[in-house]
Amino acid sequence: MYVHWPFCASKCPYCDFNSHVRREPPDEARFLAAFAAEIAHQGALAPGRTVGSVFFGGGTPSLMQPRTVGAILDAIGKAWSVAPDVEVTLEANPTSVDATRFAGYRAAGVERVSLGVQALNDPDLRALGRLHTAREALDAVAVAQAHFPRSSFDLIYARPAQTPAAWAAELRGAIDRAAEHLSLYQLTIEPDTWFEKLHRAGKLVVPTADEARALWDVTQEVCDAAGLTAYEISNHARPGAQSRHNLVYWRYGEYAGVGPGAHARLVTNEGRIALATERHPETWLALVERDGNATVSREVLSAESQGDEFLLMGLRLVEGVDPRTYEALSGRSLDPRRISALVGDGLIEPRPGGRLAVTQAGFPVLDAVVADLAA
Amino acid sequence: MTRETLDTIRNFSIVAHIDHGKSTLADRLIQLTGTVAERDMQEQMLDSMDIERERGITIKAQTVRLEYQAKDGKTYILNLMDTPGHVDFAYEVSRSLKACEGSLLVVDASQGVEAQTLANVYQALDADHEIVPVLNKVDLPAAEPERVKEQIEDVIGLDASDAVQISAKTGLNVDQVLEAIVQRLPPPKGDREAPLKAMLVDSWYDPYLGVIVLVRIMDGVLRKGMTIKMMGTDAEYEVDRVGVFRPKMQPLEALGPGEVGFITAAIKEVADTRVGDTITESKRPTSEMLPGFKPAQPVVFCGLFPVDAADFEDLRAAMGRLRLNDASFSYEMESSAALGFGFRCGFLGLLHLEIIQERLEREFNLDLISTAPSVVYKLNLRDGETIELHNPADMPDVMKIESIEEPWIRATILTPDEHLGAVLKLCQDRRGVQIDLNYVGKRAMVVYDLPLNEVVFDFYDRLKSISRGYASFDYQITDYREGDLVRMSILVNAEPVDALSMLVHRSRAEARGRVMCEKLKDLIPQHLFQIPIQAAIGGKIIARETIRALRKDVTAKCYGGDVSRKRKLLDKQKEGKKKMRQFGRVEIPQEAFIAALKMDS
């Protein structure tokens, strides 16, 4: 179950997610009612399931009142049964203000937080438009670890002018503070962001492909040495500490999604359907209040689309994919000549049990590998 | 046989360089003689195709009959024959000129004589024309009529003292041109009683009337209803219509000796009519054909392929339609691993190629890729046979080849002095042999023998660029000469790419190969593996570049469960891949071929 909270205190210049800044705080009671309505709506579409994980993403869900989080969890419990070991994650900003609410989130049922630390030096944090300092972030990490049994934080690397040595040192410092899980994303220039404008104007110079590759390589070395190995292209965890919620996406499982701009994949008697909701928060709210849901796109996925989505998601995982699942979904098999060519190039490898996985050498060029296999 | 002098007829053409004002002068002559009502006048009356109007070139011969009351009180019939001005159509030009007795030599009074003017005026002199020099644009501040007169005398050897100084644009002195035509050009001669002998000057296809044939009557009379015979093809037709152009078609009962006009005769295709052929009456044929008749001979070949393979049938249909109107271009189906199905086409020259390509794209709305133009090589095989090679991809095993001959041209280039050094270097670089170098006023005139194969590669573009557009260039094909020619193939990841193979001179192969490899290196996207790009002669690699393997291609973050966005990106990638041509494991975008073939060096 994915829940999207679309508001942020400020918009980061690299971010192209569905996040919005409002001068006045939103009316959480109205939003809560709307979330509950969408949850009930999707519950009716996919009845009888057991919820294994809930993920509050954003936006900045740590701007929500803890009681709103708790009420949303209650609504989920009304629509479906909930697994006893359900994983409930909430994304939070590592500021002292957000940290004051951590105890409340824990009490509401959140067991894992994911903190958007992004960098551990102040000049880079300012350049990334973050509102917190490195000190503040590390304090928030400590508070989080004190309150929640599980936690993770995100870092963005391949920043302008970042050297592999500087990044390795910063990353080692992060690993020392990270208990069990780290998400390490390379900075990408996304369309319609402030960074894109700067980049186009030549005022923001990002690492070249070779430099970005060197940074990726050093990331793997440092994490492997620290026992925080990658289980997904950008996610590292100690054994057993993987994000179960994200694994559902990557294993192409079934997931509901509510809130503005949320996505769902539900298996119904029509087949696997892809749902997307209205992105604009207030429009979303009005639609839900009028219709009981704000689904603006509903697509019964073709076999080919399902096969493609399966590969796009599954090949991000170190465990790889089972080609037989691909065959079942897409109704065709992967081209053995392409497989053997990619194996020959050292980019993918067969795994015991007939699985197929991208190698360490293949991950940095994953998009091209997927495009080649899916063609 | 008595050949009477047909005193009140004058047949003339206009010789001019592009932009020197030929079409404008023709418009003025039409206007001044009241041939077209003022309200029906439009610019470049005689150029009927869009391309002709836009580029100011004439592709098809056209004619207009003017009636002019001269100062001597008599009314004269003046037939203006507008000839194609470009060397590609040299044969057509020579036939058009044979249909006239004189020419106006129009020279821009500020620009002076250009290379193309020279080539055409020599052709007119070859056709025994009387020539009246006309200096146009004398109203412009930059006009230097005296200097240009001198130039005409020095370079062409024509007496220019009586040159008519006009401005076709303003109409200044255009009446004097009409008087000069009447007084200084000779009338035609012909025998009205003799068997019909007419020259087929040109022909084109009209969707309503079928093929329209432009004729010049030498002897006899051509009447409506008459059964005629084309002596070159032995085909017989009954004449449906006879008439003249004013410039619209005006039917008549008959055309007599010295006259120029048209006929229609249920002829289906332009290919059934041969420019320069002799038309006679079936039941009373003339005893001899007009001299100089020869069938059209393509000189330059290239492959034309649809960018979208689905357009192949449309391209075939378009080729058929164009061929209805232009028998001088030839095509046959060709298939290329790189470009799919298309046609190997033969053209009279580079301009002709460009025109056909442009017409296909414009009139038939097709997107085309053209392969590098190639000339016709003669291969002397060891078994004694000689074959013509139109496509480097068809080259037989080198072991079977005794020698290869290639066509040579004689090129005349006029250039301002300050660019002479660069022009000479260009000609030397292209294996040129200098024949002559002298000065025409402030401009240098160089004559070079050059292999046509070196000219079809961007020679003209290079010439224009090194002379800042001031050099002018003309050429004629002279002969075939043996050359040390080799086939250079391009290998991408060890797979030969047929569309990129070419015949080059051994001394030029390495340079050309290096440039091609460098270009492809930039044009082929990075793959997951390293790609060598090689130029090779036989088994010997003469140039090599390497496209490094992709180092990073991953969009790291995935937002919520929004895989739809990634799927859409993947769909786009898949769509893009479909447009690529597969060579082994390498996918080459079609644009890469277009760009590689375009930018020749």
PDB file of N, CA and C in Angstrom, chain A residues 182-210:
ATOM      1  N   LEU A 182      20.607   1.819   3.407  1.00  0.00           N
ATOM      2  CA  LEU A 182      20.965   3.083   2.764  1.00  0.00           C
ATOM      3  C   LEU A 182      20.439   3.080   1.328  1.00  0.00           C
ATOM      4  N   SER A 183      19.879   4.209   0.900  1.00  0.00           N
ATOM      5  CA  SER A 183      19.525   4.369  -0.525  1.00  0.00           C
ATOM      6  C   SER A 183      20.459   5.406  -1.117  1.00  0.00           C
ATOM      7  N   LEU A 184      21.153   5.029  -2.166  1.00  0.00           N
ATOM      8  CA  LEU A 184      22.177   5.895  -2.757  1.00  0.00           C
ATOM      9  C   LEU A 184      21.837   6.153  -4.220  1.00  0.00           C
ATOM     10  N   TYR A 185      21.342   7.361  -4.448  1.00  0.00           N
ATOM     11  CA  TYR A 185      20.895   7.687  -5.804  1.00  0.00           C
ATOM     12  C   TYR A 185      21.858   8.639  -6.463  1.00  0.00           C
ATOM     13  N   GLN A 186      22.095   8.427  -7.747  1.00  0.00           N
ATOM     14  CA  GLN A 186      22.880   9.415  -8.486  1.00  0.00           C
ATOM     15  C   GLN A 186      21.973  10.585  -8.859  1.00  0.00           C
ATOM     16  N   LEU A 187      22.543  11.763  -8.774  1.00  0.00           N
ATOM     17  CA  LEU A 187      21.801  12.960  -9.169  1.00  0.00           C
ATOM     18  C   LEU A 187      21.481  12.867 -10.660  1.00  0.00           C
ATOM     19  N   THR A 188      20.210  12.976 -11.000  1.00  0.00           N
ATOM     20  CA  THR A 188      19.840  13.005 -12.421  1.00  0.00           C
ATOM     21  C   THR A 188      19.142  14.330 -12.692  1.00  0.00           C
ATOM     22  N   ILE A 189      19.365  14.838 -13.868  1.00  0.00           N
ATOM     23  CA  ILE A 189      18.736  16.100 -14.255  1.00  0.00           C
ATOM     24  C   ILE A 189      17.391  15.750 -14.885  1.00  0.00           C
ATOM     25  N   GLU A 190      16.321  16.062 -14.172  1.00  0.00           N
ATOM     26  CA  GLU A 190      14.984  15.686 -14.640  1.00  0.00           C
ATOM     27  C   GLU A 190      14.322  16.861 -15.356  1.00  0.00           C
ATOM     28  N   PRO A 191      13.457  16.544 -16.313  1.00  0.00           N
ATOM     29  CA  PRO A 191      12.784  17.618 -17.036  1.00  0.00           C
ATOM     30  C   PRO A 191      11.941  18.488 -16.096  1.00  0.00           C
ATOM     31  N   ASP A 192      11.809  19.744 -16.454  1.00  0.00           N
ATOM     32  CA  ASP A 192      10.967  20.692 -15.715  1.00  0.00           C
ATOM     33  C   ASP A 192      11.378  20.893 -14.269  1.00  0.00           C
ATOM     34  N   THR A 193      12.651  20.779 -13.995  1.00  0.00           N
ATOM     35  CA  THR A 193      13.142  21.116 -12.660  1.00  0.00           C
ATOM     36  C   THR A 193      14.032  22.347 -12.800  1.00  0.00           C
ATOM     37  N   TRP A 194      14.287  22.976 -11.666  1.00  0.00           N
ATOM     38  CA  TRP A 194      15.153  24.155 -11.663  1.00  0.00           C
ATOM     39  C   TRP A 194      16.558  23.757 -12.127  1.00  0.00           C
ATOM     40  N   PHE A 195      17.029  22.579 -11.656  1.00  0.00           N
ATOM     41  CA  PHE A 195      18.348  22.101 -12.083  1.00  0.00           C
ATOM     42  C   PHE A 195      18.427  21.942 -13.601  1.00  0.00           C
ATOM     43  N   GLU A 196      17.328  21.532 -14.198  1.00  0.00           N
ATOM     44  CA  GLU A 196      17.364  21.364 -15.654  1.00  0.00           C
ATOM     45  C   GLU A 196      17.600  22.699 -16.333  1.00  0.00           C
ATOM     46  N   LYS A 197      16.931  23.726 -15.825  1.00  0.00           N
ATOM     47  CA  LYS A 197      17.118  25.072 -16.403  1.00  0.00           C
ATOM     48  C   LYS A 197      18.572  25.504 -16.281  1.00  0.00           C
ATOM     49  N   LEU A 198      19.110  25.318 -15.078  1.00  0.00           N
ATOM     50  CA  LEU A 198      20.505  25.706 -14.857  1.00  0.00           C
ATOM     51  C   LEU A 198      21.441  24.907 -15.753  1.00  0.00           C
ATOM     52  N   HIS A 199      21.135  23.615 -15.844  1.00  0.00           N
ATOM     53  CA  HIS A 199      21.964  22.714 -16.634  1.00  0.00           C
ATOM     54  C   HIS A 199      21.967  23.127 -18.097  1.00  0.00           C
ATOM     55  N   ARG A 200      20.772  23.457 -18.571  1.00  0.00           N
ATOM     56  CA  ARG A 200      20.648  23.864 -19.971  1.00  0.00           C
ATOM     57  C   ARG A 200      21.394  25.173 -20.223  1.00  0.00           C
ATOM     58  N   ALA A 201      21.361  26.046 -19.213  1.00  0.00           N
ATOM     59  CA  ALA A 201      22.033  27.331 -19.366  1.00  0.00           C
ATOM     60  C   ALA A 201      23.538  27.210 -19.137  1.00  0.00           C
ATOM     61  N   GLY A 202      24.000  25.999 -18.848  1.00  0.00           N
ATOM     62  CA  GLY A 202      25.432  25.795 -18.644  1.00  0.00           C
ATOM     63  C   GLY A 202      25.906  26.214 -17.267  1.00  0.00           C
ATOM     64  N   LYS A 203      24.979  26.486 -16.367  1.00  0.00           N
ATOM     65  CA  LYS A 203      25.378  26.967 -15.041  1.00  0.00           C
ATOM     66  C   LYS A 203      25.485  25.835 -14.030  1.00  0.00           C
ATOM     67  N   LEU A 204      25.086  24.651 -14.420  1.00  0.00           N
ATOM     68  CA  LEU A 204      25.193  23.502 -13.535  1.00  0.00           C
ATOM     69  C   LEU A 204      25.881  22.394 -14.332  1.00  0.00           C
ATOM     70  N   VAL A 205      27.078  22.044 -13.878  1.00  0.00           N
ATOM     71  CA  VAL A 205      27.826  21.026 -14.607  1.00  0.00           C
ATOM     72  C   VAL A 205      27.821  19.746 -13.783  1.00  0.00           C
ATOM     73  N   VAL A 206      27.219  18.712 -14.334  1.00  0.00           N
ATOM     74  CA  VAL A 206      27.158  17.441 -13.625  1.00  0.00           C
ATOM     75  C   VAL A 206      28.275  16.543 -14.151  1.00  0.00           C
ATOM     76  N   PRO A 207      28.631  15.534 -13.368  1.00  0.00           N
ATOM     77  CA  PRO A 207      29.720  14.647 -13.807  1.00  0.00           C
ATOM     78  C   PRO A 207      29.431  14.020 -15.179  1.00  0.00           C
ATOM     79  N   THR A 208      30.491  13.804 -15.937  1.00  0.00           N
ATOM     80  CA  THR A 208      30.345  13.116 -17.214  1.00  0.00           C
ATOM     81  C   THR A 208      29.997  11.656 -16.941  1.00  0.00           C
ATOM     82  N   ALA A 209      29.656  10.929 -18.001  1.00  0.00           N
ATOM     83  CA  ALA A 209      29.310   9.516 -17.843  1.00  0.00           C
ATOM     84  C   ALA A 209      30.473   8.763 -17.182  1.00  0.00           C
ATOM     85  N   ASP A 210      31.693   9.078 -17.593  1.00  0.00           N
ATOM     86  CA  ASP A 210      32.847   8.388 -17.029  1.00  0.00           C
ATOM     87  C   ASP A 210      33.025   8.722 -15.556  1.00  0.00           C
TER      88      ASP A 210
END
